[in-house]
Structures are given as structure tokens and as C-alpha cells.
Tab-separated table of C-alpha atoms in Angstrom:
chain	number	residue	atom	x	y	z
A	1	MET	CA	-62.646	13.255	-1.733
A	2	SER	CA	-65.421	15.599	-2.500
A	3	SER	CA	-64.092	17.122	-5.674
A	4	ASP	CA	-66.225	16.680	-8.978
A	5	ILE	CA	-62.440	15.935	-10.965
A	6	GLU	CA	-61.718	12.424	-10.958
A	7	ILE	CA	-58.070	11.700	-10.966
A	8	PRO	CA	-57.070	8.827	-13.322
A	9	HIS	CA	-55.487	5.519	-12.683
A	10	VAL	CA	-55.809	6.019	-8.922
A	11	VAL	CA	-56.686	2.751	-8.599
A	12	GLU	CA	-56.351	0.724	-11.749
A	13	PRO	CA	-52.646	0.362	-13.723
A	14	HIS	CA	-51.934	3.066	-16.166
A	15	PRO	CA	-51.753	1.453	-19.515
A	16	VAL	CA	-48.174	2.854	-20.331
A	17	THR	CA	-46.798	2.226	-17.280
A	18	GLY	CA	-48.762	-0.624	-15.766
A	19	LEU	CA	-48.911	0.964	-12.750
A	20	SER	CA	-51.258	3.290	-10.692
A	21	ASN	CA	-49.878	6.701	-11.260
A	22	ALA	CA	-49.773	6.771	-6.921
A	23	LYS	CA	-47.432	4.235	-7.353
A	24	LEU	CA	-45.260	5.569	-10.030
A	25	GLY	CA	-45.007	8.854	-8.427
A	26	ILE	CA	-43.760	7.557	-4.980
A	27	TRP	CA	-41.527	5.622	-6.733
A	28	LEU	CA	-40.257	8.767	-8.635
A	29	PHE	CA	-40.182	10.647	-5.157
A	30	LEU	CA	-37.868	7.645	-3.677
A	31	SER	CA	-35.542	8.032	-6.631
A	32	SER	CA	-35.431	11.418	-5.332
A	33	GLU	CA	-34.863	10.400	-2.207
A	34	VAL	CA	-32.251	8.238	-3.067
A	35	MET	CA	-30.141	11.250	-4.537
A	36	LEU	CA	-30.853	13.476	-1.446
A	37	PHE	CA	-29.469	10.861	0.857
A	38	GLY	CA	-27.082	10.008	-1.500
A	39	ALA	CA	-25.307	13.287	-1.412
A	40	PHE	CA	-25.020	13.152	2.032
A	41	PHE	CA	-23.369	9.378	2.354
A	42	SER	CA	-21.232	10.916	-0.735
A	43	SER	CA	-20.287	13.792	1.400
A	44	LEU	CA	-19.393	11.621	4.770
A	45	ILE	CA	-17.348	9.760	2.817
A	46	LEU	CA	-15.094	12.487	1.266
A	47	LEU	CA	-15.395	13.985	5.189
A	48	ARG	CA	-13.953	10.716	6.512
A	49	ILE	CA	-10.955	9.960	3.983
A	50	GLY	CA	-10.291	13.820	4.091
A	51	ALA	CA	-9.726	13.911	7.817
A	52	THR	CA	-6.508	13.444	9.497
A	53	ASN	CA	-8.508	12.283	12.631
A	54	TRP	CA	-12.404	10.660	13.120
A	55	PRO	CA	-13.666	9.650	16.251
A	56	HIS	CA	-14.881	5.874	16.270
A	57	GLY	CA	-18.803	5.594	16.271
A	58	PRO	CA	-18.980	3.535	19.798
A	59	ALA	CA	-16.643	6.022	21.233
A	60	VAL	CA	-18.621	9.362	21.059
A	61	LEU	CA	-22.180	8.102	20.190
A	62	ASN	CA	-24.654	5.923	22.107
A	63	VAL	CA	-24.666	2.593	20.477
A	64	PRO	CA	-27.529	0.926	22.567
A	65	LEU	CA	-30.146	3.721	21.710
A	66	ALA	CA	-29.504	3.672	18.416
A	67	PHE	CA	-29.604	-0.135	18.004
A	68	PHE	CA	-33.454	-0.171	19.427
A	69	ASN	CA	-34.042	2.361	17.352
A	70	THR	CA	-33.009	0.015	14.463
A	71	LEU	CA	-35.269	-2.589	15.992
A	72	PHE	CA	-38.088	0.054	16.311
A	73	LEU	CA	-37.772	0.771	12.561
A	74	ILE	CA	-37.451	-2.490	11.148
A	75	LEU	CA	-40.313	-3.844	13.489
A	76	SER	CA	-42.371	-0.780	12.260
A	77	SER	CA	-41.551	-1.653	8.974
A	78	VAL	CA	-43.330	-5.318	9.220
A	79	THR	CA	-46.436	-3.751	11.044
A	80	VAL	CA	-47.128	-1.194	8.022
A	81	LEU	CA	-47.283	-4.345	5.765
A	82	GLN	CA	-49.386	-6.032	8.217
A	83	ALA	CA	-51.595	-2.883	7.894
A	84	TRP	CA	-51.727	-3.568	4.230
A	85	MET	CA	-52.155	-6.882	4.237
A	86	SER	CA	-54.880	-6.695	6.558
A	87	LEU	CA	-56.503	-4.631	4.138
A	88	GLN	CA	-56.101	-6.981	1.160
A	89	ALA	CA	-57.827	-9.293	3.908
A	90	GLY	CA	-60.745	-7.149	4.422
A	91	ASN	CA	-59.743	-6.751	7.984
A	92	LYS	CA	-59.734	-2.903	8.537
A	93	LYS	CA	-60.136	-3.248	12.391
A	94	GLN	CA	-56.853	-4.988	12.444
A	95	SER	CA	-55.260	-2.748	9.968
A	96	GLN	CA	-55.901	0.452	11.932
A	97	THR	CA	-54.132	-1.539	14.906
A	98	TYR	CA	-51.318	-1.996	12.927
A	99	LEU	CA	-51.370	1.378	11.908
A	100	TRP	CA	-51.439	2.850	15.347
A	101	VAL	CA	-48.713	0.297	16.546
A	102	THR	CA	-46.621	1.627	13.574
A	103	ILE	CA	-47.038	5.461	14.957
A	104	GLY	CA	-45.992	4.160	18.370
A	105	LEU	CA	-43.004	2.517	17.135
A	106	ALA	CA	-41.903	5.641	14.963
A	107	THR	CA	-42.616	8.336	17.956
A	108	LEU	CA	-40.537	6.018	19.999
A	109	PHE	CA	-37.676	6.201	17.771
A	110	ILE	CA	-38.164	9.937	17.615
A	111	VAL	CA	-38.519	9.816	21.718
A	112	LEU	CA	-34.612	7.847	21.778
A	113	LYS	CA	-33.316	10.467	19.160
A	114	SER	CA	-34.554	13.650	21.292
A	115	PHE	CA	-32.521	11.530	24.350
A	116	GLU	CA	-29.730	11.187	22.244
A	117	TYR	CA	-29.550	15.150	20.944
A	118	SER	CA	-30.397	16.660	24.225
A	119	THR	CA	-27.547	14.297	25.926
A	120	LYS	CA	-25.238	15.903	23.116
A	121	PHE	CA	-26.350	19.387	23.693
A	122	SER	CA	-25.777	19.237	27.291
A	123	HIS	CA	-22.351	18.067	26.967
A	124	GLY	CA	-22.181	21.002	24.832
A	125	ILE	CA	-22.049	19.216	21.617
A	126	TYR	CA	-23.533	20.924	18.578
A	127	PRO	CA	-23.293	20.985	14.715
A	128	GLY	CA	-20.558	23.242	14.938
A	129	THR	CA	-18.365	21.417	17.327
A	130	ASN	CA	-16.611	19.375	14.677
A	131	THR	CA	-16.692	18.084	11.240
A	132	PHE	CA	-17.859	14.423	12.619
A	133	TYR	CA	-20.969	15.884	14.745
A	134	ALA	CA	-21.881	18.610	11.602
A	135	ILE	CA	-22.414	15.248	9.345
A	136	TYR	CA	-23.958	13.597	12.388
A	137	PHE	CA	-26.634	16.023	13.151
A	138	THR	CA	-27.197	17.002	9.561
A	139	MET	CA	-28.017	13.143	8.642
A	140	THR	CA	-29.758	11.953	11.761
A	141	GLY	CA	-31.718	14.901	11.498
A	142	LEU	CA	-32.605	14.779	8.089
A	143	HIS	CA	-33.474	11.230	8.397
A	144	ALA	CA	-35.709	11.932	11.907
A	145	LEU	CA	-37.525	14.627	10.091
A	146	HIS	CA	-38.684	11.653	7.402
A	147	VAL	CA	-39.789	10.030	10.102
A	148	ILE	CA	-41.876	12.743	11.604
A	149	GLY	CA	-43.099	13.158	8.217
A	150	GLY	CA	-44.329	9.069	8.334
A	151	ILE	CA	-45.930	9.793	11.413
A	152	VAL	CA	-47.879	12.728	10.038
A	153	VAL	CA	-49.094	10.549	7.579
A	154	PHE	CA	-50.010	7.444	9.209
A	155	ALA	CA	-51.412	9.623	12.001
A	156	TYR	CA	-53.526	11.262	9.024
A	157	PHE	CA	-54.689	7.581	7.713
A	158	ALA	CA	-55.413	6.445	11.178
A	159	LEU	CA	-57.408	9.573	12.520
A	160	PHE	CA	-59.470	10.350	9.553
A	161	GLY	CA	-57.919	9.291	5.749
A	162	HIS	CA	-59.395	5.532	6.645
A	163	LYS	CA	-62.876	6.834	5.972
A	164	MET	CA	-62.201	6.565	2.756
A	165	HIS	CA	-62.104	2.738	3.090
A	166	GLU	CA	-66.077	2.899	3.382
A	167	THR	CA	-66.129	4.175	-0.160
A	168	GLU	CA	-63.267	3.486	-1.947
A	169	PRO	CA	-61.701	0.377	-0.389
A	170	GLU	CA	-58.958	-0.490	-3.134
A	171	ARG	CA	-57.815	3.191	-3.222
A	172	TYR	CA	-57.424	3.630	0.815
A	173	ALA	CA	-55.285	0.324	0.226
A	174	GLY	CA	-53.407	1.850	-2.427
A	175	ARG	CA	-52.124	4.632	0.016
A	176	ILE	CA	-51.305	2.652	2.486
A	177	GLU	CA	-49.357	0.697	0.319
A	178	VAL	CA	-47.567	3.993	-1.356
A	179	SER	CA	-46.935	5.432	2.286
A	180	GLY	CA	-45.512	1.997	3.356
A	181	LEU	CA	-42.862	2.177	0.240
A	182	TYR	CA	-41.843	5.756	1.648
A	183	TRP	CA	-41.645	3.906	5.469
A	184	HIS	CA	-39.738	0.999	4.199
A	185	PHE	CA	-37.119	3.763	2.383
A	186	VAL	CA	-36.780	5.265	5.639
A	187	ASP	CA	-36.191	2.297	7.227
A	188	LEU	CA	-33.353	1.276	4.535
A	189	VAL	CA	-31.671	4.949	5.051
A	190	TRP	CA	-31.475	4.177	8.490
A	191	ILE	CA	-29.828	0.783	7.781
A	192	PHE	CA	-26.993	2.126	6.400
A	193	LEU	CA	-26.770	5.205	8.536
A	194	PHE	CA	-26.698	3.267	11.849
A	195	PRO	CA	-23.201	1.342	10.736
A	196	THR	CA	-21.630	4.056	9.063
A	197	LEU	CA	-22.156	6.584	11.949
A	198	TYR	CA	-22.424	4.814	15.000
A	199	LEU	CA	-20.560	1.571	14.639
A	200	LEU	CA	-17.589	2.668	12.106
B	1	MET	CA	-48.616	-6.620	-5.837
B	2	SER	CA	-51.838	-4.369	-5.825
B	3	GLU	CA	-54.069	-7.346	-7.497
B	4	HIS	CA	-56.296	-9.239	-5.656
B	5	HIS	CA	-54.827	-11.837	-3.027
B	6	SER	CA	-56.461	-15.160	-1.719
B	7	PRO	CA	-56.945	-15.561	2.047
B	8	GLU	CA	-53.984	-18.386	1.874
B	9	GLU	CA	-51.703	-15.859	-0.153
B	10	ILE	CA	-52.510	-13.201	2.666
B	11	GLN	CA	-51.499	-15.358	5.581
B	12	LYS	CA	-48.306	-16.283	3.634
B	13	HIS	CA	-47.251	-13.232	2.787
B	14	GLN	CA	-48.031	-12.029	6.273
B	15	LYS	CA	-45.846	-14.866	7.794
B	16	THR	CA	-43.129	-13.740	5.160
B	17	PHE	CA	-42.648	-10.276	6.393
B	18	TRP	CA	-42.561	-11.508	10.028
B	19	THR	CA	-39.973	-13.910	9.404
B	20	VAL	CA	-37.906	-11.154	7.022
B	21	GLY	CA	-38.034	-8.700	10.046
B	22	GLY	CA	-36.475	-11.498	12.359
B	23	ILE	CA	-33.953	-12.035	10.228
B	24	LEU	CA	-33.347	-8.328	10.209
B	25	PHE	CA	-33.645	-8.355	13.731
B	26	VAL	CA	-30.547	-10.875	13.820
B	27	LEU	CA	-28.366	-9.385	11.437
B	28	THR	CA	-28.665	-5.883	13.356
B	29	ILE	CA	-27.466	-7.767	16.445
B	30	LEU	CA	-24.451	-9.087	14.555
B	31	THR	CA	-23.709	-5.841	12.902
B	32	VAL	CA	-23.368	-4.441	16.595
B	33	ALA	CA	-21.511	-7.675	17.734
B	34	VAL	CA	-19.267	-7.143	15.273
B	35	ALA	CA	-18.394	-3.659	15.962
B	36	TYR	CA	-17.399	-4.624	19.154
B	37	PHE	CA	-14.570	-6.966	18.353
B	38	HIS	CA	-12.194	-4.000	17.023
B	39	LEU	CA	-11.582	-5.243	13.609
B	40	PRO	CA	-9.182	-3.239	11.341
B	41	LEU	CA	-10.665	-0.365	9.501
B	42	ALA	CA	-10.969	-1.763	6.255
B	43	ALA	CA	-12.479	-5.156	7.509
B	44	ALA	CA	-14.862	-3.636	9.780
B	45	VAL	CA	-16.120	-1.055	6.673
B	46	LEU	CA	-16.321	-3.979	4.724
B	47	VAL	CA	-18.379	-6.168	7.096
B	48	ALA	CA	-20.662	-3.434	8.345
B	49	LEU	CA	-21.416	-2.800	4.625
B	50	LEU	CA	-22.283	-6.305	3.749
B	51	VAL	CA	-24.374	-7.167	6.492
B	52	ALA	CA	-26.254	-3.396	5.864
B	53	SER	CA	-26.592	-4.480	1.759
B	54	LEU	CA	-28.070	-7.626	2.781
B	55	LYS	CA	-30.232	-6.049	5.283
B	56	GLY	CA	-31.256	-3.140	2.672
B	57	GLY	CA	-31.647	-6.022	0.150
B	58	LEU	CA	-34.557	-7.790	2.410
B	59	VAL	CA	-35.751	-4.812	2.740
B	60	ALA	CA	-35.844	-3.240	-0.797
B	61	GLY	CA	-36.582	-6.824	-2.044
B	62	ILE	CA	-39.388	-8.173	0.135
B	63	PHE	CA	-40.592	-5.320	1.731
B	64	MET	CA	-40.722	-3.043	-1.244
B	65	HIS	CA	-41.557	-5.985	-3.342
B	66	LEU	CA	-39.047	-5.246	-5.416
B	67	ILE	CA	-38.430	-8.968	-6.296
B	68	ALA	CA	-41.450	-8.937	-8.559
B	69	GLU	CA	-42.293	-5.582	-9.882
B	70	ARG	CA	-42.982	-4.019	-12.926
B	71	LYS	CA	-40.522	-3.124	-15.730
B	72	VAL	CA	-41.107	0.824	-15.386
B	73	ILE	CA	-39.937	0.685	-11.680
B	74	TYR	CA	-36.996	-1.526	-12.643
B	75	GLN	CA	-35.825	1.184	-15.222
B	76	LEU	CA	-36.213	4.044	-13.090
B	77	LEU	CA	-34.378	2.059	-10.488
B	78	ILE	CA	-31.577	1.517	-13.135
B	79	LEU	CA	-31.131	5.101	-13.727
B	80	THR	CA	-31.532	6.288	-10.047
B	81	ILE	CA	-28.346	3.797	-9.594
B	82	VAL	CA	-26.350	5.085	-12.117
B	83	PHE	CA	-26.577	8.326	-10.916
B	84	PHE	CA	-25.974	7.190	-7.242
B	85	ILE	CA	-22.723	5.615	-8.361
B	86	VAL	CA	-21.492	9.046	-9.654
B	87	LEU	CA	-22.384	10.458	-6.633
B	88	MET	CA	-20.375	7.761	-4.613
B	89	ALA	CA	-17.351	8.128	-7.050
B	90	LEU	CA	-16.996	11.820	-6.518
B	91	PRO	CA	-15.327	11.383	-3.336
B	92	ILE	CA	-12.869	8.735	-5.024
B	93	LEU	CA	-12.366	11.072	-7.849
B	94	THR	CA	-11.309	13.710	-5.227
B	95	GLU	CA	-9.119	11.894	-3.285
B	96	GLY	CA	-7.429	10.775	-6.257
B	97	ASN	CA	-7.075	14.270	-7.090
B	98	SER	CA	-8.662	14.219	-10.405
B	99	VAL	CA	-11.390	16.778	-9.361
B	100	GLY	CA	-9.833	18.318	-6.811
B	101	ARG	CA	-6.641	19.692	-8.636
B	102	ASN	CA	-8.589	20.778	-11.485
B	103	VAL	CA	-10.510	23.590	-9.845
B	104	GLN	CA	-8.196	24.448	-6.729
B	105	PRO	CA	-5.746	26.516	-8.294
B	106	PRO	CA	-7.988	29.440	-9.612
B	107	ALA	CA	-10.251	29.451	-6.483
B	108	ARG	CA	-6.970	29.323	-4.360
B	109	ASP	CA	-5.448	32.318	-6.252
B	110	MET	CA	-9.362	34.198	-5.714
B	111	TYR	CA	-8.951	33.373	-2.138
B	112	LEU	CA	-5.475	34.382	-1.716
B	113	GLU	CA	-6.009	37.836	-3.016
B	114	GLY	CA	-5.231	40.588	-0.561
B	115	HIS	CA	-4.227	38.269	2.049
B	116	GLU	CA	-0.665	37.507	3.162
B	117	GLY	CA	0.551	34.164	1.265
B	118	GLY	CA	0.327	30.679	2.986
B	119	HIS	CA	-3.029	31.047	5.200
B	120	GLY	CA	-5.866	29.547	2.545
B	121	GLU	CA	-3.017	27.673	0.845
B	122	VAL	CA	-4.694	24.126	1.111
B	123	HIS	CA	-7.999	25.420	1.898
B	124	GLY	CA	-10.238	22.536	0.709
B	125	GLU	CA	-7.961	19.984	2.740
B	126	ASP	CA	-7.226	21.692	6.150
B	127	HIS	CA	-10.715	20.648	7.788
B	128	GLY	CA	-9.090	17.455	9.257
B	129	GLY	CA	-6.583	19.500	11.625
B	130	GLU	CA	-9.816	21.550	12.557
B	131	GLU	CA	-11.484	18.627	13.769
B	132	ALA	CA	-8.318	16.879	15.527
B	133	HIS	CA	-8.790	18.582	18.571
B	134	ALA	CA	-12.241	19.018	18.511
B	135	ASP	CA	-12.819	15.320	18.105
B	136	GLU	CA	-11.183	14.446	21.340
B	137	GLY	CA	-13.510	16.714	23.448
B	138	GLY	CA	-16.112	14.797	22.458
B	139	SER	CA	-14.779	11.216	22.985
B	140	GLU	CA	-14.827	11.037	26.762
B	141	GLU	CA	-18.632	12.368	26.447
B	142	GLU	CA	-21.551	10.275	26.795
B	143	SER	CA	-21.213	6.824	28.309
B	144	HIS	CA	-24.775	5.923	28.976
């Protein structure tokens, strides 16, 4: 950052909270995300218990694709942690490798998701088809947008943001840590989306 | 966990993360396997949510290191959980008609104004019928 204004407590903990501002900020953001996805889960329950007929997930959705997507997200959560841990160990090269693996896995998730959507569209199934598909496309679409958001953030770090490591290594590690927290949340949401939409 | 770690500690953490990742893999396979047992709906929901909660607990506790965090984060999350529970309770209250009954009569009267009676009578409850035939259209699609 070439700015003359120094942002306080980006690395060292704030005396009041005991946390860096970055970490407090990401947790506040994640709390709002809990409410956002919570509203959709609540809607899903409401629609489902109010419906006279609700399809069994495996009969209408592609479970194998969603299963592999679950594995990709879990694995990517581990690799982003390894990217952060590698920085703690002072091994930036390894951290970069793990970051690229994370981006690769997240991209695979989006590729499989686009296969899933395109199959639906080719069968004439759209969000307006019925209530089930409306909530399916809304929830998986919103989640996919979060995955794309994660890819953008990680790609920024892998391509440009990593230069900060040369001047402010701790601050850079903090950035990887907080973006990792966001990524685990995206994983966490999928862990609940997968069974509720695809398996029940 | 933003403090400094010794190389041994880092190695230990790295190992833990891989192990937890492996457990999450196994639990994912278990979730899918259970879905093909065709359990009664209530049991299927219970098992799926139990396994998902266990997986979620591992991600939040270990990956997001909530097992050892600062007090402020716990306080923030407790507040979030309280509101989250309210959100989740809304469908139950609605199903129990304690929410819907209070708001529906005036809304229905307004809706019916200028219409012939009956059409919008159960405006908030008839969506299930609409999807009943639409669902069947999608059920045979996509087997691969």
C-alpha cells in the first residue's frame, strides 16, 4: 500500500477487542452472512412444509456432481489452511502453490455447477419452473456467487497481493487467514445445502 | 491463532487439518450413502442434519479455529445464533398459524377487493398445488 495514512491494528491486536481489525471485520461480515443464508434456509423450510408435494432430491438433482463438489470444497478449505500455515513457517513458495491449488479446486466447483445448471436449462428447467427449482437455483446460485467471490480474492493474492509479503509478511499472512475464514464459511454453507437440497 | 508458532506446532497443525479434511470426506460419503437407504423422511432429515452439524462443527471448530478464540468473537456469534434461531423458528410459528393467522385476514380482504370471491382465498397457502404438477415434469429429467 502506498498510502500515507496508516491503518491501525491491521496486525497487532486492538486493546479493546484483543483482535486485529481485519479479523473482527471478517467475523462481523460472516455474522451478516449467517443471517443472509439463514433467511434462505428458513424460506426453504417454510416452502417445503407448506408444499403438498416436494420432490426427493436424488430423483431430480445430480447427486454425484454435488458429491464431488462437496469434496472439492472440503479439500480447498484444507489447502487454504495449508497456504496460511506455510506462511507461518516462512515458506512463501509453498503458500503460493497451495493458493493456486485452492483456486483450481474452487474453479472445478464452478465448472461442475455450470454443467449442472446447463443440463437443467437444456431440459427446460428454470427458476420459474416450480417452487422447488426456485429455491434450488436461488440458494445454489447465491452460494456459487460466493465461490466466485473467493476465487477473485485468492487470484488477487496469488497474482498481485503476495508482493505485500516482502514488506509486511505478518499483514499478508493475516489477509490469507481472514480470506480463509470466509472460504471455510462458504464450505460450511455448502455442507448444509448439499443434504437439504440434494439428498432429502 | 495469529500469534507465532514453533515449526513443530505448525507441522502439528498442518497434520490436524489434513486429518480433519479426511474425516469430512468420510462423513460426506456417509451422508450420501444414508440418502440411498430410503429412510422415512423424519429419520432421513434427522440423520442428514446430524451428520451435517458434525461436519459443520469440525469446520467451524478446527478450520475456523473457534475452539480457541477471543471472547469478542464468541459474544458476536452468540448474538448471531440468537437471531438465527428466531429466523429458523419463523417457519414453525407460521406452520402453527400463530404468524399467518394474524396477518392474513386484512391482506386477504384487500386482495379480494374488486374480484369475485374465492379466487385468492388461500393466497398464502396454495403454492403447494401449483408445484405439484410442475415437480413431476422435472422428476424424470437428468439421470446423468
